[in-house]
mmCIF file of C-alpha atoms and ligand atoms in Angstrom:
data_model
loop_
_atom_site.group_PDB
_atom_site.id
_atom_site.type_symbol
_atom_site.label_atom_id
_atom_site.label_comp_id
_atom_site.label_asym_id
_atom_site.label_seq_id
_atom_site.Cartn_x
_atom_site.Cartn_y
_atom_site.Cartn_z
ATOM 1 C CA UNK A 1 60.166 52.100 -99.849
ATOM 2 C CA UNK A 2 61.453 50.426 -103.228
ATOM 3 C CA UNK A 3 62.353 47.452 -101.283
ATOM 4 C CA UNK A 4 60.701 44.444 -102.863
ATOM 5 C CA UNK A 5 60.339 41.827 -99.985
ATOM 6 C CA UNK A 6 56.346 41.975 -100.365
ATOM 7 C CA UNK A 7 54.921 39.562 -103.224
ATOM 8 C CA UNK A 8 52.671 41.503 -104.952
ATOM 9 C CA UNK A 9 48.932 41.128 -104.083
ATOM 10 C CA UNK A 10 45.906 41.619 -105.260
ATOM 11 C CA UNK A 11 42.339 41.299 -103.434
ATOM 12 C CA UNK A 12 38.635 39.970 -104.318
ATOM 13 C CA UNK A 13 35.835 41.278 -102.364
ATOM 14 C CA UNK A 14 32.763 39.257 -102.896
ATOM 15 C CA UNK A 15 29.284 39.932 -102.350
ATOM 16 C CA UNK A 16 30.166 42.075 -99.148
ATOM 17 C CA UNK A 17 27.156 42.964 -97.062
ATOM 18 C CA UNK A 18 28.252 44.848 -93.557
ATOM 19 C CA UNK A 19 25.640 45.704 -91.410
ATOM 20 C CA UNK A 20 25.138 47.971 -88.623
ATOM 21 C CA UNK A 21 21.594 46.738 -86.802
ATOM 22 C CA UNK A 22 19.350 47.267 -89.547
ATOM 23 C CA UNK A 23 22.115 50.159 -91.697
ATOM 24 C CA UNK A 24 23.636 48.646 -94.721
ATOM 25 C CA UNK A 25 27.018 49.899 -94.589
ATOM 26 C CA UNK A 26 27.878 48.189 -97.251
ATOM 27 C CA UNK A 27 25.596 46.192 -99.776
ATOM 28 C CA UNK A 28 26.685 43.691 -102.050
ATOM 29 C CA UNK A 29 30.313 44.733 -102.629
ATOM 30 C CA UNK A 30 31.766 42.614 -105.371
ATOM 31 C CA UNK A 31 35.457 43.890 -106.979
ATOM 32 C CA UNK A 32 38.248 42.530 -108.105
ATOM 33 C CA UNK A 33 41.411 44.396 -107.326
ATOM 34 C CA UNK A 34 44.865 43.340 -108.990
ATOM 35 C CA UNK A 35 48.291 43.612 -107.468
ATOM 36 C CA UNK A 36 49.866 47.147 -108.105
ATOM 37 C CA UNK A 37 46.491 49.039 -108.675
ATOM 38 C CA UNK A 38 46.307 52.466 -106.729
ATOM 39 C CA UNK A 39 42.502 52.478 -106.236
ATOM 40 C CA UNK A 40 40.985 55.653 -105.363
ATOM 41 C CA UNK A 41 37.077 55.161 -103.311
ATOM 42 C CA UNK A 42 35.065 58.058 -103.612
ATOM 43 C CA UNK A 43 31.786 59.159 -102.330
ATOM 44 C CA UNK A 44 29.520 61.107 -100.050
ATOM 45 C CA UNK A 45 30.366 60.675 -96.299
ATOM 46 C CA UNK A 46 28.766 57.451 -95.161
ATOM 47 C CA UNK A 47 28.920 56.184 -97.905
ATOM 48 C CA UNK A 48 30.450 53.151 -96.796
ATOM 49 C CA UNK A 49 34.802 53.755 -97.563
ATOM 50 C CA UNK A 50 35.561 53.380 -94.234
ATOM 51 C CA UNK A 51 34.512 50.460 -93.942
ATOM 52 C CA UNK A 52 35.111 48.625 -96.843
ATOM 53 C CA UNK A 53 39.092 49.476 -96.324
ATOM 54 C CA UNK A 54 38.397 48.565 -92.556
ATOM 55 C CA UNK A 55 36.884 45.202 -93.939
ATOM 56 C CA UNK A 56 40.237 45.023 -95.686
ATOM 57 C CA UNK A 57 42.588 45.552 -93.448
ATOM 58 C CA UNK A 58 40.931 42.974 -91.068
ATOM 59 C CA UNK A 59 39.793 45.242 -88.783
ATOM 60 C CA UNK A 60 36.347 44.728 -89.348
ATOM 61 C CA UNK A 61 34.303 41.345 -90.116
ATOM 62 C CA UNK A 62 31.804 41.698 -93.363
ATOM 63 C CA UNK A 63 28.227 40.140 -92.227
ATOM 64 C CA UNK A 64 28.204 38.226 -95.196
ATOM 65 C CA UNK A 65 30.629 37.650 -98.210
ATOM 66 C CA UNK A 66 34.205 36.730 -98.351
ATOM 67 C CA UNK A 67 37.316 38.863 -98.980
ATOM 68 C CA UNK A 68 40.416 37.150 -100.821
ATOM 69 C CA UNK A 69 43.810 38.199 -100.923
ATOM 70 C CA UNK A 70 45.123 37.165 -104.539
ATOM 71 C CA UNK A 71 49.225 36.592 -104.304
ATOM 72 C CA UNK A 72 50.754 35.774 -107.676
ATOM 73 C CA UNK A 73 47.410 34.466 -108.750
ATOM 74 C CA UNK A 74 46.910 31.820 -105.904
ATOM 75 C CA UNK A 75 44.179 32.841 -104.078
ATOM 76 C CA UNK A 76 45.780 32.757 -100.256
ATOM 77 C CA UNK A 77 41.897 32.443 -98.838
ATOM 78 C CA UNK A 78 41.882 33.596 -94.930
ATOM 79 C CA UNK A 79 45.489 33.790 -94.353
ATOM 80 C CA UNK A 80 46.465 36.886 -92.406
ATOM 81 C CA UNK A 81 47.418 39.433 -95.053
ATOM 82 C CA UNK A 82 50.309 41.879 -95.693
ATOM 83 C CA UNK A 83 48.089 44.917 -95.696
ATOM 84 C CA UNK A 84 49.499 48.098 -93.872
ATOM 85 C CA UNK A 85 46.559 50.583 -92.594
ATOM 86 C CA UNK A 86 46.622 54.236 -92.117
ATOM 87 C CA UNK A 87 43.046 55.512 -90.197
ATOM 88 C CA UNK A 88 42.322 58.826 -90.705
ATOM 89 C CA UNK A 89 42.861 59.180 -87.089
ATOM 90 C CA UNK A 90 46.140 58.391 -86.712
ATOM 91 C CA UNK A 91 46.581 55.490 -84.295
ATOM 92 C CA UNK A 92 50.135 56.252 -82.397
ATOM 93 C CA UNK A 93 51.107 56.732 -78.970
ATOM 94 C CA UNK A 94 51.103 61.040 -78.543
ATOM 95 C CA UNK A 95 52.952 60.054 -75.039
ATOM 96 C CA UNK A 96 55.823 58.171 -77.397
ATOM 97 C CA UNK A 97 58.267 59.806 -79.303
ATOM 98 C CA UNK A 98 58.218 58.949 -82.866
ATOM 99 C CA UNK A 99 61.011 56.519 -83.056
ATOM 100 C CA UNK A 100 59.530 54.529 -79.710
ATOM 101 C CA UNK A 101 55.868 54.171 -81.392
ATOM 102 C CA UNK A 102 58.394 52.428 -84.281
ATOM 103 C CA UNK A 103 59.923 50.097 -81.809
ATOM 104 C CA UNK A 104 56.706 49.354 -79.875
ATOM 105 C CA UNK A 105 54.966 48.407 -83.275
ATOM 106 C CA UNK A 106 57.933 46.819 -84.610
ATOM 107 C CA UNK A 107 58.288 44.553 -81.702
ATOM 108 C CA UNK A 108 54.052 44.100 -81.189
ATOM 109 C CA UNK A 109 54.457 42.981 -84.791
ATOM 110 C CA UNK A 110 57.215 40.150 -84.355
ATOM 111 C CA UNK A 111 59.677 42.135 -86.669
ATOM 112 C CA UNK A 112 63.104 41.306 -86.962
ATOM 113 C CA UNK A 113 65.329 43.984 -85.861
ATOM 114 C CA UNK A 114 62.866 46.014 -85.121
ATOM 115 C CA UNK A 115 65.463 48.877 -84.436
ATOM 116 C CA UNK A 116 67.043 48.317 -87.810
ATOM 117 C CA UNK A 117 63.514 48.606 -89.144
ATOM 118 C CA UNK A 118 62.596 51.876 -87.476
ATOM 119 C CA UNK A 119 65.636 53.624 -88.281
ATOM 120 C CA UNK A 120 65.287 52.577 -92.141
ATOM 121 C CA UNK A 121 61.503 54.471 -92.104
ATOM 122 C CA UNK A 122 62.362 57.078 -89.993
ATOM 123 C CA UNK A 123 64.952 58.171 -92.748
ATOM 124 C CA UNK A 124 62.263 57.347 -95.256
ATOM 125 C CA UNK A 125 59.171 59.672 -94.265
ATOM 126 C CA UNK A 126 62.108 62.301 -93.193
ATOM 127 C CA UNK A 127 61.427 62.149 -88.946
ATOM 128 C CA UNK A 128 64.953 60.855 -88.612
ATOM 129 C CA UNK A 129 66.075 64.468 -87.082
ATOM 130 C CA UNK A 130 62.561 64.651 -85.093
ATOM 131 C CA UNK A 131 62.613 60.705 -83.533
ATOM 132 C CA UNK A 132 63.056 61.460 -80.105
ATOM 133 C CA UNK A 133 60.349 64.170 -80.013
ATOM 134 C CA UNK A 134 57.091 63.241 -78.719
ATOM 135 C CA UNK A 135 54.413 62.415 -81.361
ATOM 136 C CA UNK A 136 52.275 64.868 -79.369
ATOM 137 C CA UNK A 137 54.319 68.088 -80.780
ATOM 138 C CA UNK A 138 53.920 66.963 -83.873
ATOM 139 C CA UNK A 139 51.992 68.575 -86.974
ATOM 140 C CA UNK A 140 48.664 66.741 -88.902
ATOM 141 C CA UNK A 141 51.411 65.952 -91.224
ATOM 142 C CA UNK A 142 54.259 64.907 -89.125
ATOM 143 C CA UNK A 143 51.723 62.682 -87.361
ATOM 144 C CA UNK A 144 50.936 61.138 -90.443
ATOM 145 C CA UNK A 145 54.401 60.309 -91.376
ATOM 146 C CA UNK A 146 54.912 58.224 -88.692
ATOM 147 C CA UNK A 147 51.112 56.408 -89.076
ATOM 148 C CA UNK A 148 52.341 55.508 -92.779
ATOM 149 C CA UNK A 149 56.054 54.619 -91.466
ATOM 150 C CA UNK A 150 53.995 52.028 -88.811
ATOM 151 C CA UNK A 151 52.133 50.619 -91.461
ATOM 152 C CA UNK A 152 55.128 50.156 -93.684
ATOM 153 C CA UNK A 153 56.891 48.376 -91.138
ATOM 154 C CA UNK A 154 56.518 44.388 -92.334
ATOM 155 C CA UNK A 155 57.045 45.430 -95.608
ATOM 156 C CA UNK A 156 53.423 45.090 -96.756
ATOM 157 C CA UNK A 157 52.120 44.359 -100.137
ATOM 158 C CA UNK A 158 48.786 46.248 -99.462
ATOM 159 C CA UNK A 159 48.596 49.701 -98.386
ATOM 160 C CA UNK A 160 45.314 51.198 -97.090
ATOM 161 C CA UNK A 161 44.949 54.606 -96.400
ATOM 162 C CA UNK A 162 41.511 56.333 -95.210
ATOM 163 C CA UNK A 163 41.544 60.079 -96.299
ATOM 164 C CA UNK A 164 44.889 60.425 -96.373
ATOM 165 C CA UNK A 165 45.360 64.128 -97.285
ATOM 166 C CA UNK A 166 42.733 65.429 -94.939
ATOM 167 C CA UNK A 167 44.065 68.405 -92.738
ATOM 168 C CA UNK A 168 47.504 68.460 -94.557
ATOM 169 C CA UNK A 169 49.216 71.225 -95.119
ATOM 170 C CA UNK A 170 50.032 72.249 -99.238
ATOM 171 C CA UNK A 171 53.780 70.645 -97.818
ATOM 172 C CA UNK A 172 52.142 67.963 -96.200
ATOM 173 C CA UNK A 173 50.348 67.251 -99.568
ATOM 174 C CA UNK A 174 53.012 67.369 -101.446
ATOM 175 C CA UNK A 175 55.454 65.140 -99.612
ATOM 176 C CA UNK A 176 52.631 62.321 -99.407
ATOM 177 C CA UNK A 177 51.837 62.352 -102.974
ATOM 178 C CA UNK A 178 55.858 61.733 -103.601
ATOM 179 C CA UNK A 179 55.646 58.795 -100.586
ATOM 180 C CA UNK A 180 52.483 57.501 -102.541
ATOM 181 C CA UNK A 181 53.981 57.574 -105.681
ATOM 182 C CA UNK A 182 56.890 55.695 -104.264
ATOM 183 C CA UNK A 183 54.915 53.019 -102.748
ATOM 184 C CA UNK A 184 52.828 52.788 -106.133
ATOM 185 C CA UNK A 185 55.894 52.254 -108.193
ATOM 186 C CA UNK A 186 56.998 49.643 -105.795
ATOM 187 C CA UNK A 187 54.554 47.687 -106.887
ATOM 188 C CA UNK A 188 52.362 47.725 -103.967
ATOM 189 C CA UNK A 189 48.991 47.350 -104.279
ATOM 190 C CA UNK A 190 46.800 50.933 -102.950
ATOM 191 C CA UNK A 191 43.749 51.215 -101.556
ATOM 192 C CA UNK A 192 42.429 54.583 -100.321
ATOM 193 C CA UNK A 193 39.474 56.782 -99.794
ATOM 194 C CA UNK A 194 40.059 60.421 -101.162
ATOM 195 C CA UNK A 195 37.865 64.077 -101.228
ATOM 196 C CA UNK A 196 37.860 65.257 -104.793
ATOM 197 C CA UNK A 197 40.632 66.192 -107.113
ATOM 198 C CA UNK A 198 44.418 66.689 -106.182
ATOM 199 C CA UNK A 199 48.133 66.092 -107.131
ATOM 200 C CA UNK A 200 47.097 62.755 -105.051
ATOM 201 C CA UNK A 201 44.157 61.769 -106.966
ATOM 202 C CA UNK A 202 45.981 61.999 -109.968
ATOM 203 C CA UNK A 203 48.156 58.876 -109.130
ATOM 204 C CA UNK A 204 44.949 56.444 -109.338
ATOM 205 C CA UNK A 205 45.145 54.118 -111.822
ATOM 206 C CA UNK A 206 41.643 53.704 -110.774
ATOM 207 C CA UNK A 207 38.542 54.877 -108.766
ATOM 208 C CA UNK A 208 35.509 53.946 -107.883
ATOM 209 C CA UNK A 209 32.559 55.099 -106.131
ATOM 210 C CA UNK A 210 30.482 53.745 -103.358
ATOM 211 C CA UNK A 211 26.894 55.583 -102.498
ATOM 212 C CA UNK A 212 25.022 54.118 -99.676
ATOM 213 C CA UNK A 213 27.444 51.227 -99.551
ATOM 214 C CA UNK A 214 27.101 50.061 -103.017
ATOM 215 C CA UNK A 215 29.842 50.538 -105.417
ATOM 216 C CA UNK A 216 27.724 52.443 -108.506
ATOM 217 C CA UNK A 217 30.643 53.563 -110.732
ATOM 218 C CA UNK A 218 33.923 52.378 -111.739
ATOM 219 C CA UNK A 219 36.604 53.531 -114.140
ATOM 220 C CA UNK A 220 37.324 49.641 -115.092
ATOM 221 C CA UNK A 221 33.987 49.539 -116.603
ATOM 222 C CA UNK A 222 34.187 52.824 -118.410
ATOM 223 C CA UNK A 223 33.372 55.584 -115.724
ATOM 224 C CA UNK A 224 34.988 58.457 -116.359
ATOM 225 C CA UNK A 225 37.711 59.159 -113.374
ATOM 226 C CA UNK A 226 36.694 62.714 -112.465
ATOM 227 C CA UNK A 227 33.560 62.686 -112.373
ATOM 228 C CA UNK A 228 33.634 60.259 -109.560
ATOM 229 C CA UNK A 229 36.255 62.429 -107.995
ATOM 230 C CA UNK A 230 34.085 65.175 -108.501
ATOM 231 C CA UNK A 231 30.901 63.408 -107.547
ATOM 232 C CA UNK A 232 32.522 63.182 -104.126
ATOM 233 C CA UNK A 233 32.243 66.727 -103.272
ATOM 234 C CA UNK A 234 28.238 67.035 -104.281
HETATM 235 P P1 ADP B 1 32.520 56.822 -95.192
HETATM 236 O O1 ADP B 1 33.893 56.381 -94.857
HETATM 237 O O2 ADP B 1 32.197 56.753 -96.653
HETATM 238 O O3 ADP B 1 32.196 58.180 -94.630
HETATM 239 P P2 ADP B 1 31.677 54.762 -93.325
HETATM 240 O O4 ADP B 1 32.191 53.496 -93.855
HETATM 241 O O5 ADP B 1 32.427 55.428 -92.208
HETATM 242 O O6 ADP B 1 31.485 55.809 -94.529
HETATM 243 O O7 ADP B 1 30.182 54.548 -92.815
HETATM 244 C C1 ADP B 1 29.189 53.902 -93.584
HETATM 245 C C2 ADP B 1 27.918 53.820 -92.771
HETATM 246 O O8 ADP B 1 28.097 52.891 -91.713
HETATM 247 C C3 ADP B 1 27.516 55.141 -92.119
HETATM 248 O O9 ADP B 1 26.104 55.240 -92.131
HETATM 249 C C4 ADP B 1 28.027 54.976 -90.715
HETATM 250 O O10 ADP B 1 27.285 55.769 -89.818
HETATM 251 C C5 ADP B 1 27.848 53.500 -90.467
HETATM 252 N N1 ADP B 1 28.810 52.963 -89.504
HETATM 253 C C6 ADP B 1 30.152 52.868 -89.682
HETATM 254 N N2 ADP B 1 30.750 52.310 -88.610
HETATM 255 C C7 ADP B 1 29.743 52.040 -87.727
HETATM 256 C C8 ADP B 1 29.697 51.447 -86.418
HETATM 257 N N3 ADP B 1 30.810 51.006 -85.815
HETATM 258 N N4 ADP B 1 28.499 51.331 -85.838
HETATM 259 C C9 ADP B 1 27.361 51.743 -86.454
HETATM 260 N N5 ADP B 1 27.336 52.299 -87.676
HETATM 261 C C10 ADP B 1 28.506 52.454 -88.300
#
């Protein structure tokens, strides 16, 4: 994970509406996020996280406003981006074992040696002794390892991860706030939408926090960081 083939990116959502019918998921989203943040989005359920990392990740279309992708301060406008995604329901194959939902992603994806590839994360989320069991045995935790070691695979520059630590065990925690701050000291640039206060929350170098899809509080412009965490849990 301190491999440094990603250029580091940052990204520029502006004046984001999404809407749902006649719901404002989100409402006039305008940030600027630089490369190597670790952004923490807090806020009431529906308040509109999902979706703006969905937006993100390309997985969703905003109704109105564009979203950037800043690479070494050229803005790289619509081109696909290196962002890496982890749902809160982690999308891999139960039926697989973990080292084939590697390969099938790998090779879905175009990589290079996509055996090579799966091997190296396997080792690096600590499955390499579990790959040939099926993802369907596997823990909250163990499940997660392999969602983060599938979006890790083409080495992306953005990392997105929706509730991350929801349903892990205290070991579970633990081991993803070391993985997170691996991939924050690699220079990678984090996204991710987080319930209150933890040994995770403390590795923000920022939050935010969105209420009825409108970001209203930010520690860039002075907020103070936990009371938005703790806002979250009201
Ligand atoms: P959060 O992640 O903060 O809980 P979401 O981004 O999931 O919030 O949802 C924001 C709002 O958008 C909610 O009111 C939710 O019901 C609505 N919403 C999200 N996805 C859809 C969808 N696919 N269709 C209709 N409404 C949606």
């Amino acid at each position: 994970m301190t491999s440094t083939v990603f250029s580091p990116t940052g990204i520029r959502f502006e004046n984001i509406d999404k809407r749902y019918g006649g719901l404002y998921a989100l409402r006039r989203v305008s940030l600027e996020i630089s490369a190597g943040e670790c952004v923490v989005f807090a806020g009431r359920n529906g308040s509109g996280k999902t979706t703006l990392l969905r937006i993100a990740a390309r997985l969703a279309r905003p109704s109105s406003g564009v979203v950037s992708f800043l690479n070494g301060g050229e803005d790289r406008g619509g081109m696909l981006p290196p962002a890496g995604f982890v749902a809160h329901a982690t999308m891999v194959y139960d039926e697989l074992t973990a080292e084939e939902n590697l390969l099938l992603f790998a090779r879905l994806q175009g990589i290079a040696e996509p055996a090579a590839r799966a091997e190296t994360l396997l080792r690096e989320v600590g499955l390499a002794e579990r790959r040939n069991s099926l993802v369907r045995t596997f823990s909250r935790g163990m499940r997660q390892r392999v969602a983060i070691a599938r979006a890790l695979l083409n080495e992306p520059a953005v990392v997105l991860l929706d509730e991350p630590t929801t349903g892990l065990d205290t070991e579970g925690a633990s081991w993803f706030a070391q993985t997170l701050r691996q991939l924050r000291d690699s220079g990678r640039t984090i996204l991710m939408s987080l319930h209150g206060e933890s040994e995770v929350s403390t590795l923000a170098t920022r939050a935010l926090r969105l209420d009825a899809g409108a970001v209203v509080a930010d520690t860039l412009t002075g907020a103070n960081f936990r009371s938005i965490l703790a806002f979250a849990n009201a």
